[in-house]
PDB file of C-alpha atoms in Angstrom:
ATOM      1  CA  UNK H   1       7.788 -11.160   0.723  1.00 44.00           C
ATOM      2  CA  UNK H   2       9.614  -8.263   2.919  1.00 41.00           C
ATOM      3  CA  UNK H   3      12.266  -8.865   5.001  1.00 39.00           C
ATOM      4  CA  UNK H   4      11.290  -6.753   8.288  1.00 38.00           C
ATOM      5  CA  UNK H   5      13.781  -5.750  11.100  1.00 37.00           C
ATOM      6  CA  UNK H   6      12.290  -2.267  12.039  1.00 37.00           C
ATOM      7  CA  UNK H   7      11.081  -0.977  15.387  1.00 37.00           C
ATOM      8  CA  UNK H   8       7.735  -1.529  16.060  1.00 33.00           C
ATOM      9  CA  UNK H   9       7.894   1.923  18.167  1.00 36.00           C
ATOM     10  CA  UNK H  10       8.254   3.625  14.813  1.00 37.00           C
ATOM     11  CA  UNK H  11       4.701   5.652  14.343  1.00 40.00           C
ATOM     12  CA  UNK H  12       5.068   7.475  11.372  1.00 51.00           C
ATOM     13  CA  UNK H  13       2.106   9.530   9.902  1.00 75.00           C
ATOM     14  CA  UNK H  14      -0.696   8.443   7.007  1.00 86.00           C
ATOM     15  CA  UNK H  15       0.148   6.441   4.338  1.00 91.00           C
ATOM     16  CA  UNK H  16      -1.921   4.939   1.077  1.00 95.00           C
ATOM     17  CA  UNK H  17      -0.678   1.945  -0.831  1.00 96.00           C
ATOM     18  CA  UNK H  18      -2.132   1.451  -3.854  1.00 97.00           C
ATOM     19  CA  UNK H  19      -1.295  -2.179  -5.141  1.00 95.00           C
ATOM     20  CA  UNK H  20      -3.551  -4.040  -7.063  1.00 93.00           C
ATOM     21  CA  UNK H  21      -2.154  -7.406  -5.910  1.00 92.00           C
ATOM     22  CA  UNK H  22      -4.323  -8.660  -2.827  1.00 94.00           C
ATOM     23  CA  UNK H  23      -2.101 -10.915  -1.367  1.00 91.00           C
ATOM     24  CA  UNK H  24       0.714  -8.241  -1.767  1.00 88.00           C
ATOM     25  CA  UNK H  25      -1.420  -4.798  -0.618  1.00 91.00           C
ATOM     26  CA  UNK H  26      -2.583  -6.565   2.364  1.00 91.00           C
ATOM     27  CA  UNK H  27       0.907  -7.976   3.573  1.00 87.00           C
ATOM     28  CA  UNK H  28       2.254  -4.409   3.224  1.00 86.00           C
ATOM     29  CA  UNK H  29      -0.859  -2.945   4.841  1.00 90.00           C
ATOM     30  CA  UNK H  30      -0.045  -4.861   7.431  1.00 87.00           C
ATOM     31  CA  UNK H  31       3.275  -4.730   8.617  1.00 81.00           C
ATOM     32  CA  UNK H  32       2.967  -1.121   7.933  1.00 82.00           C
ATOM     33  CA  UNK H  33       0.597  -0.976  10.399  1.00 82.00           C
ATOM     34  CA  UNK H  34       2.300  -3.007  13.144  1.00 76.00           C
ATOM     35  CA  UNK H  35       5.296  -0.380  12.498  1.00 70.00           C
ATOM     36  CA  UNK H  36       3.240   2.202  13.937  1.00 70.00           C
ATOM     37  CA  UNK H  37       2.001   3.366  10.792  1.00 78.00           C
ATOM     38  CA  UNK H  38      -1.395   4.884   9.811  1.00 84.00           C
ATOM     39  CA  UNK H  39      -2.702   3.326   6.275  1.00 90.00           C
ATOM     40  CA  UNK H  40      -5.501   3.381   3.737  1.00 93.00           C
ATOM     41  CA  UNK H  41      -5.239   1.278   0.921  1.00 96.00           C
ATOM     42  CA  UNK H  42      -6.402   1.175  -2.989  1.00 96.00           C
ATOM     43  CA  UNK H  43      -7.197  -1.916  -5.198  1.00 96.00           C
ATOM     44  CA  UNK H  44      -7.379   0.017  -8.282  1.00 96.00           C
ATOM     45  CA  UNK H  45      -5.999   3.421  -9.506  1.00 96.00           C
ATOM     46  CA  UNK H  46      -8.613   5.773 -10.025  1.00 96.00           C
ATOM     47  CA  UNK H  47     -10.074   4.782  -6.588  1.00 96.00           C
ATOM     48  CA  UNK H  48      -6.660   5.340  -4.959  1.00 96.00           C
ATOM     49  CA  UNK H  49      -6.632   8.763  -7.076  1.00 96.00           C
ATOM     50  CA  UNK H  50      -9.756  10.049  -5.005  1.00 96.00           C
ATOM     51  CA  UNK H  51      -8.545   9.016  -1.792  1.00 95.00           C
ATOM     52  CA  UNK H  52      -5.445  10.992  -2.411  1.00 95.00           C
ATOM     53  CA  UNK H  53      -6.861  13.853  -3.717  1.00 94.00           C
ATOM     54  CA  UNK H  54      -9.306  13.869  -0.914  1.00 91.00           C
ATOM     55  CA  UNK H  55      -6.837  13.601   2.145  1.00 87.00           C
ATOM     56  CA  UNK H  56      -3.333  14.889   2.553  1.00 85.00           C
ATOM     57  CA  UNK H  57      -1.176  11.550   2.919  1.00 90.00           C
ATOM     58  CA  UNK H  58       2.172  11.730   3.919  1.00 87.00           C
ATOM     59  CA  UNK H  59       3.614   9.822   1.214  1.00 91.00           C
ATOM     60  CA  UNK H  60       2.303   7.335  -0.937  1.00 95.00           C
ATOM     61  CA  UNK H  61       3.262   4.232  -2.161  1.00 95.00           C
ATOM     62  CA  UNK H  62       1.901   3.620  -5.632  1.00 96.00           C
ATOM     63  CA  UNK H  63       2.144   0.190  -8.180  1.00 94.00           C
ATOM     64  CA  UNK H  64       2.627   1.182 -11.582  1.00 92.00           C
ATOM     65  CA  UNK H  65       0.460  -1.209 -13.240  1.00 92.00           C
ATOM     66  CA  UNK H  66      -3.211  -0.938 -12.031  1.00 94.00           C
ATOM     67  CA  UNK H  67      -7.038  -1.459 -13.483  1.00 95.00           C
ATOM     68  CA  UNK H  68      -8.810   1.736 -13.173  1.00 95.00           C
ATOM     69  CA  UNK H  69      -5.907   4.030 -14.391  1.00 95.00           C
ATOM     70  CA  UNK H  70      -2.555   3.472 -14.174  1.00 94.00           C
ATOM     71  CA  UNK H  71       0.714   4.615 -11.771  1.00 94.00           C
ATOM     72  CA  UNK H  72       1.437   7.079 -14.116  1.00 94.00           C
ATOM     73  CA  UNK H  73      -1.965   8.095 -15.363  1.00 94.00           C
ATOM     74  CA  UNK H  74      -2.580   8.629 -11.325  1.00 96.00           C
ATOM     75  CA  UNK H  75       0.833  10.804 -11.060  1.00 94.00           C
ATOM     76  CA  UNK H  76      -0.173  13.325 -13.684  1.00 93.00           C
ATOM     77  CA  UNK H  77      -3.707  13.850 -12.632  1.00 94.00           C
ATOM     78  CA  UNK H  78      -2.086  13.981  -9.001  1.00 95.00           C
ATOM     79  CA  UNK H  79       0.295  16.305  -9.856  1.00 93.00           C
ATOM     80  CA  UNK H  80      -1.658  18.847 -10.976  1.00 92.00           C
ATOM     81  CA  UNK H  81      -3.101  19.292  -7.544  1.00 91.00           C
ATOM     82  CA  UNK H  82      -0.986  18.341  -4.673  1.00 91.00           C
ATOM     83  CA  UNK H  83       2.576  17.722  -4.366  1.00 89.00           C
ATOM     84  CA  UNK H  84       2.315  14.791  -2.142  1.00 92.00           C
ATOM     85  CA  UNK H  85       5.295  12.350  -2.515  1.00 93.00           C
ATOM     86  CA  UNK H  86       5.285   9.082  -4.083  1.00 95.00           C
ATOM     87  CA  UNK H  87       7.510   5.943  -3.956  1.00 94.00           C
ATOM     88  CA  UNK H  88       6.754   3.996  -7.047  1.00 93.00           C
ATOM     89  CA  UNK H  89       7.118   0.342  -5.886  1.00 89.00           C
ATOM     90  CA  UNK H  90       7.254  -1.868  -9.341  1.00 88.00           C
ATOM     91  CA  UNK H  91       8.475  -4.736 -10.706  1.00 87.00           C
ATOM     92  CA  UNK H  92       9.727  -2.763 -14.017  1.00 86.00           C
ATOM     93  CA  UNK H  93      13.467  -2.238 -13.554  1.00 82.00           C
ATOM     94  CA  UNK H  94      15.047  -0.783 -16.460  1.00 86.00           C
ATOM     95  CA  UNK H  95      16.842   1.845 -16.419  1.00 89.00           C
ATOM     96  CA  UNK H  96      13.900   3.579 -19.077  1.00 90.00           C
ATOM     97  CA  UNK H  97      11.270   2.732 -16.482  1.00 86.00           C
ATOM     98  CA  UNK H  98      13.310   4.463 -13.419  1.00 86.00           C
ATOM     99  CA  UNK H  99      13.487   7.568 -15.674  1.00 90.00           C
ATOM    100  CA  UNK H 100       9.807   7.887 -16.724  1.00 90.00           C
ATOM    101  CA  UNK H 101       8.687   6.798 -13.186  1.00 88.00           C
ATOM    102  CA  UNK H 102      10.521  10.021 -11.772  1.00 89.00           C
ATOM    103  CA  UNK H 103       9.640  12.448 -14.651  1.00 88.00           C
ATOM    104  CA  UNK H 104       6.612  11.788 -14.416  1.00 88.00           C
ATOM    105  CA  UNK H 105       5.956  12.741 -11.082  1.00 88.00           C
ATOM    106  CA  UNK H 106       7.140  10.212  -8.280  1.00 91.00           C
ATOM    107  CA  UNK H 107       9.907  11.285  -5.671  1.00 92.00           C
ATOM    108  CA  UNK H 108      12.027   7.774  -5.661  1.00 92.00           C
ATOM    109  CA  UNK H 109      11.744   4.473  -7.487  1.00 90.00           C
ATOM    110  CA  UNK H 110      11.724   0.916  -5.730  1.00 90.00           C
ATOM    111  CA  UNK H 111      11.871  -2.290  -7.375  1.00 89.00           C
ATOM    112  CA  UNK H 112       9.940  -5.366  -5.943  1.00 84.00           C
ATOM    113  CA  UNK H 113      10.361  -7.709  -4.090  1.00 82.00           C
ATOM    114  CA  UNK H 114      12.598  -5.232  -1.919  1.00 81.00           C
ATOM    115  CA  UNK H 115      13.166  -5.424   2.042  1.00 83.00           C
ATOM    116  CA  UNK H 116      10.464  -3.716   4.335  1.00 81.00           C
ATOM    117  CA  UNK H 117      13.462  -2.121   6.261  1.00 83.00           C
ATOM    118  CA  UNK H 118      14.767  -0.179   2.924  1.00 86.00           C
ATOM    119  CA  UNK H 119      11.348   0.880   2.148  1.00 86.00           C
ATOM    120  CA  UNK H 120      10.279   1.972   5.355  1.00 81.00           C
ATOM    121  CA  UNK H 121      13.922   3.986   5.317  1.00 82.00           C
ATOM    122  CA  UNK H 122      12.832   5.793   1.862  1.00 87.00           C
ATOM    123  CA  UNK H 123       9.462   6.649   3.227  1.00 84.00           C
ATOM    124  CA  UNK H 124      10.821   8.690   6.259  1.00 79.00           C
ATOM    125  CA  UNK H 125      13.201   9.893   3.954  1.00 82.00           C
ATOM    126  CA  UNK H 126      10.554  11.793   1.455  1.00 84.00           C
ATOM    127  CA  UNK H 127       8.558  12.974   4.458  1.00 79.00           C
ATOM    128  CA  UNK H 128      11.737  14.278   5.747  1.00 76.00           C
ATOM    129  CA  UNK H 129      12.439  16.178   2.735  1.00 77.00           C
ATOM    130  CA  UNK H 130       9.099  17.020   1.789  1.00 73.00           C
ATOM    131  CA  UNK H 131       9.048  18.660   5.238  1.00 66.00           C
ATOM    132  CA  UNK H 132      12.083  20.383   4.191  1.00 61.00           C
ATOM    133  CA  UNK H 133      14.258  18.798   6.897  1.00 58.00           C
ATOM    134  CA  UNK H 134      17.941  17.497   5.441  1.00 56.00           C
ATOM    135  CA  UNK H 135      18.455  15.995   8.728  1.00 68.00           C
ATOM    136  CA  UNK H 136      16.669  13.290  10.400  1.00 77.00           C
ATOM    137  CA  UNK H 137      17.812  15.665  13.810  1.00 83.00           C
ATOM    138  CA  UNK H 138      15.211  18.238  15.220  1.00 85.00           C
ATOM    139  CA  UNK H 139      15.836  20.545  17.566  1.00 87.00           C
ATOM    140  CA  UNK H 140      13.282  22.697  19.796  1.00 89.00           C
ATOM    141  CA  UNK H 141      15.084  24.209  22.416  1.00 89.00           C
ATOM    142  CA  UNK H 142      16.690  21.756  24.590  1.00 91.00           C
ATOM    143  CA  UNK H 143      14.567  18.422  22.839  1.00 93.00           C
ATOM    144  CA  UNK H 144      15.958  16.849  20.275  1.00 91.00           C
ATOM    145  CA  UNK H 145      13.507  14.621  18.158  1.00 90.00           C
ATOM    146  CA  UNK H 146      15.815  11.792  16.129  1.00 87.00           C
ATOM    147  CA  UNK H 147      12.952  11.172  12.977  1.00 80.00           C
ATOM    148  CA  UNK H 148      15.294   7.720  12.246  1.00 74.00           C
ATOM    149  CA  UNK H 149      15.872   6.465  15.415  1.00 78.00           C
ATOM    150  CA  UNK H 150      12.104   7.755  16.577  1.00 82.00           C
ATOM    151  CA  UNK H 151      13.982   9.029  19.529  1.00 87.00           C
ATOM    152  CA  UNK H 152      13.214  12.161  21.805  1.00 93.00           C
ATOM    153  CA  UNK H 153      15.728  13.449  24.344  1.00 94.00           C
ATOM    154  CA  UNK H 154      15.467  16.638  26.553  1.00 93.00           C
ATOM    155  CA  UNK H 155      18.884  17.339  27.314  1.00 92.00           C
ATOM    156  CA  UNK H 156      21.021  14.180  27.901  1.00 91.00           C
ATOM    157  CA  UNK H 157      18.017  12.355  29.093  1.00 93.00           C
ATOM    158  CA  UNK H 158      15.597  10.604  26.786  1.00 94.00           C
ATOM    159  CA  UNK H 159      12.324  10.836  27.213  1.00 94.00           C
ATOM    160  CA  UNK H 160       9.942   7.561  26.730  1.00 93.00           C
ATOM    161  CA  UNK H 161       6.948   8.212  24.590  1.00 91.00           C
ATOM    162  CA  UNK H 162       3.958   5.996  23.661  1.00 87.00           C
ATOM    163  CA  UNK H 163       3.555   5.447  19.720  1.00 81.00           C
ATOM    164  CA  UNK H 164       0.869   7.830  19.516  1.00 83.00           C
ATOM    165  CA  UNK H 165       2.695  10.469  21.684  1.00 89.00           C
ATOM    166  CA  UNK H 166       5.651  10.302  19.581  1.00 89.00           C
ATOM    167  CA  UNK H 167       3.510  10.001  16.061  1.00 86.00           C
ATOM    168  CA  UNK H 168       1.716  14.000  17.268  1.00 89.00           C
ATOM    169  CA  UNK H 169       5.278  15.376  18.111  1.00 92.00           C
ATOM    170  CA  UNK H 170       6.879  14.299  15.336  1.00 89.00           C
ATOM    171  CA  UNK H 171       4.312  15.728  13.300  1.00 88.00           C
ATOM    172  CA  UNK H 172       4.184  19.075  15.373  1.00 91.00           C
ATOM    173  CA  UNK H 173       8.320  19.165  14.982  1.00 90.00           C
ATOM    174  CA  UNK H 174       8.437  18.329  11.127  1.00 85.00           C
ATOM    175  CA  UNK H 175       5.679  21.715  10.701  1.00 86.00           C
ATOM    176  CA  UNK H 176       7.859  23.735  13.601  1.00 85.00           C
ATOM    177  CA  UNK H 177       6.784  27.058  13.624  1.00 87.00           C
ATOM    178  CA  UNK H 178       3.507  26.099  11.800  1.00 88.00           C
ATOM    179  CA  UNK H 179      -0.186  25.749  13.082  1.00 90.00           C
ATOM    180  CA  UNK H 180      -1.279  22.445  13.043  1.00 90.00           C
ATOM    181  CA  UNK H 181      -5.050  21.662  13.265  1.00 89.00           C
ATOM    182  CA  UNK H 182      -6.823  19.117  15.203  1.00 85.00           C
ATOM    183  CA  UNK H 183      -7.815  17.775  11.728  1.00 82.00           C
ATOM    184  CA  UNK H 184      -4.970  17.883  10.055  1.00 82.00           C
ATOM    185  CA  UNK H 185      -4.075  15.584  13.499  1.00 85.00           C
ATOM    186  CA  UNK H 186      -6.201  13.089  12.724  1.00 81.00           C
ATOM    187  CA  UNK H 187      -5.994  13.355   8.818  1.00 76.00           C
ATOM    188  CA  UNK H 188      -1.966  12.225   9.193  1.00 76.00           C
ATOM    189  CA  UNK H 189      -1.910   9.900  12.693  1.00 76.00           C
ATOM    190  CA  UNK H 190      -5.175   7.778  12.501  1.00 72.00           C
ATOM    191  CA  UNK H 191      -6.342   5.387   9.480  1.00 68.00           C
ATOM    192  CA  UNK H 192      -9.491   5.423   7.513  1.00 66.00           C
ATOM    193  CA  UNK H 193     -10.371   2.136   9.904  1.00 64.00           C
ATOM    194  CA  UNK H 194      -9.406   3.924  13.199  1.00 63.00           C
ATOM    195  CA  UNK H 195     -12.508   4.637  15.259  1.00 59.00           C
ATOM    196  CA  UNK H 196     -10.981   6.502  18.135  1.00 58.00           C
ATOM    197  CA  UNK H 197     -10.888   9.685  17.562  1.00 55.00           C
ATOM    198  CA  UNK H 198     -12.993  11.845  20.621  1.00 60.00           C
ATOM    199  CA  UNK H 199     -10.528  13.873  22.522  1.00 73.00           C
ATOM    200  CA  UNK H 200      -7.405  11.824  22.003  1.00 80.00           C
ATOM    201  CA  UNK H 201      -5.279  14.404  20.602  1.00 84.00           C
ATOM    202  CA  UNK H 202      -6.223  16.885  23.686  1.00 86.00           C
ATOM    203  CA  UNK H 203      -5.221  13.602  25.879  1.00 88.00           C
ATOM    204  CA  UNK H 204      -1.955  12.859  23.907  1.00 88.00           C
ATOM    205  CA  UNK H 205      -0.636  16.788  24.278  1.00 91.00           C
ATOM    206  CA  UNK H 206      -1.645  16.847  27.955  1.00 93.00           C
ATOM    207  CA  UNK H 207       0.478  13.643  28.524  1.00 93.00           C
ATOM    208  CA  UNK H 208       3.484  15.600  25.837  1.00 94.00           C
ATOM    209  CA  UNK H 209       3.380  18.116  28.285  1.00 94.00           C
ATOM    210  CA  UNK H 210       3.646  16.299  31.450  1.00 94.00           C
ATOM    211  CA  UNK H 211       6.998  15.434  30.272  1.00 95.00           C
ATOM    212  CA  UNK H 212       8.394  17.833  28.177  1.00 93.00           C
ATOM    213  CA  UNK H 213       6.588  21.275  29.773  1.00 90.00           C
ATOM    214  CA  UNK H 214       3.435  22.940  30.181  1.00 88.00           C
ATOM    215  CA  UNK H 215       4.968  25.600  27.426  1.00 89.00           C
ATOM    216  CA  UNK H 216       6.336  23.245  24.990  1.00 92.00           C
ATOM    217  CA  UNK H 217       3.417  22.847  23.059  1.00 93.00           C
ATOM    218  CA  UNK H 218       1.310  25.984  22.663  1.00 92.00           C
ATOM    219  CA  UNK H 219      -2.441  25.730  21.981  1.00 91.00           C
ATOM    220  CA  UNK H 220      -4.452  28.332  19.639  1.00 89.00           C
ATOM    221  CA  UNK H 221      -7.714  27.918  20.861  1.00 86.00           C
ATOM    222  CA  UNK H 222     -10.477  26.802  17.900  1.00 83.00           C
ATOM    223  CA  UNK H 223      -7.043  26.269  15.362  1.00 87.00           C
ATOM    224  CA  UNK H 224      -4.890  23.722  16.486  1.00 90.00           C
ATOM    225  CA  UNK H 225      -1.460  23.758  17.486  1.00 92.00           C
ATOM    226  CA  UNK H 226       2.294  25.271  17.028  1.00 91.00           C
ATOM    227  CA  UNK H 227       5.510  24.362  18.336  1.00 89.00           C
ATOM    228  CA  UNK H 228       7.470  27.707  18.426  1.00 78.00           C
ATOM    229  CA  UNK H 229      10.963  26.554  20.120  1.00 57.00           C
TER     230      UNK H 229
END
C-alpha cells in the first residue's frame, strides 16, 4: 500500500500511529520501523489519546475516523495540553476536510493511499519545524548534521554512525543548547516494545565521542545531556 524507497539508515525519533485499520496500522508500523524509526501504535482513539498524553512523541500520525473518539475529537483534547505535531493521514480529500483537519489542530494533511517516501519526508519535516529548525542543515562547530540526508560530517570528512548513534545526535542537535535527559533519551529513540534499555545511551555517547571528541557532547551529571557548540 506504500511505495518505499527510503534509507533504511534513517533513525528518526518516537512516533504513534493511530489507525484503526489492522492490516493498514501494522504495514505502516512496520516499515516505519525498518526505517529506523521508534513506534507505538493505537487501534482506537481514546486509547491513542492516553498514550500521547502520557509520552512526548515526536510527531504523530493520526486517522481521522476512529472507534473510541475520533481524529478530531483526539486533536482538541490534545491540544489543550501538548503541542505535539500531527499528520492527519485520511482518506477524506476535499478541500472542506483539509481545512477542518488543520484548524482543528493537525500540522499537515495527507491523503491515503500516499507513498511511504512523501510521508516519511513530511514527518522529518514537522519535527524539523517543531524543533524550530528551517533547515534540514545543523551546525555545531565544525559537524554538520544533514536531518534529510541523515548525514554527519566533521569537516569535509563524514563520519559513519550506527542507527542508534545517529538517532541520540540528532536528537541532542535538534535541542542544541538544551539539556536533554536520559529519559527524555529513551522516551524519543526506543519503542514501547524495545527491551534494551540498561546503559545504552551511556554506551552510544561514549562511542559519539570516540569519533567526534571527548568535548563534543557534555554530560551534567544526574540530568542528562547538552550539546553547547
Amino acid at each position: 500500500m506504500f511505495a518505499s524507497g527510503c534509507n533504511a539508515y534513517n533513525v528518526q525519533m518516537r512516533l504513534l500511529v493511530v489507525e484503526d485499520e489492522p492490516d493498514l496500522l501494522q504495514s505502516l508500523a512496520d516499515s516505519l520501523r525498518e526505517d529506523g524509526y521508534a513506534v507505538d501504535t493505537a487501534s482506537r482513539g481514546d486509547d491513542g489519546l492516553h498514550k500521547a498524553k502520557a509520552w512526548d512523541y515526536d510527531a504523530i500520525i493520526l486517522d481521522w475516523m476512529l472507534p473510541g473518539i475520533t481524529g478530531m475529537e483526539f486533536l482538541k483534547h490534545l491540544r489543550r495540553e501538548k503541542k505535539t505535531p500531527v499528520l492527519l493521514l485520511t482518506a477524506r480529500d476535499t478541500v472542506g476536510d483539509r481545512v477542518h483537519g488543520l484548524d482543528s489542530g493537525a500540522d499537515d494533511y495527507v491523503v491515503k493511499p500516499c507513498s511511504l517516501r512523501e510521508l516519511l519526508a513530511r514527518v522529518r519535516a514537522l519535527i524539523r519545524r517543531s524543533s524550530g529548525h528551517a533547515s534540514n542543515i545543523i551546525e555545531i562547530g565544525t559537524v554538520r548534521v544533514d536531518t534529510g540526508r541523515k548525514t554527519v560530517f566533521d569537516g569535509d570528512e563524514e563520519v559513519v554512525l550506527t542507527a542508534r548513534e545517529y538517532a541520540l545526535l540528532e536528537l541532542l542537535a535538534l535541542n542544541r543548547g538544551k539539556l536533554v535527559s536520559r529519559s527524555m533519551i529513551y522516551d524519543h529513540i526506543f519503542d514501547e516494545d524495545d527491551d534494551s534499555l540498561s546503559n545504552i545511551v551511556e554506551v552510544h555517547v561514549s562511542h559519539i565521542r570516540k569519533k567526534l571528541g571527548k568535548e563534543f557532547i557534555e554530560t551534567r551529571r544526574g540530568q542528562g545531556y547538552i550539546l553547547d557548540g
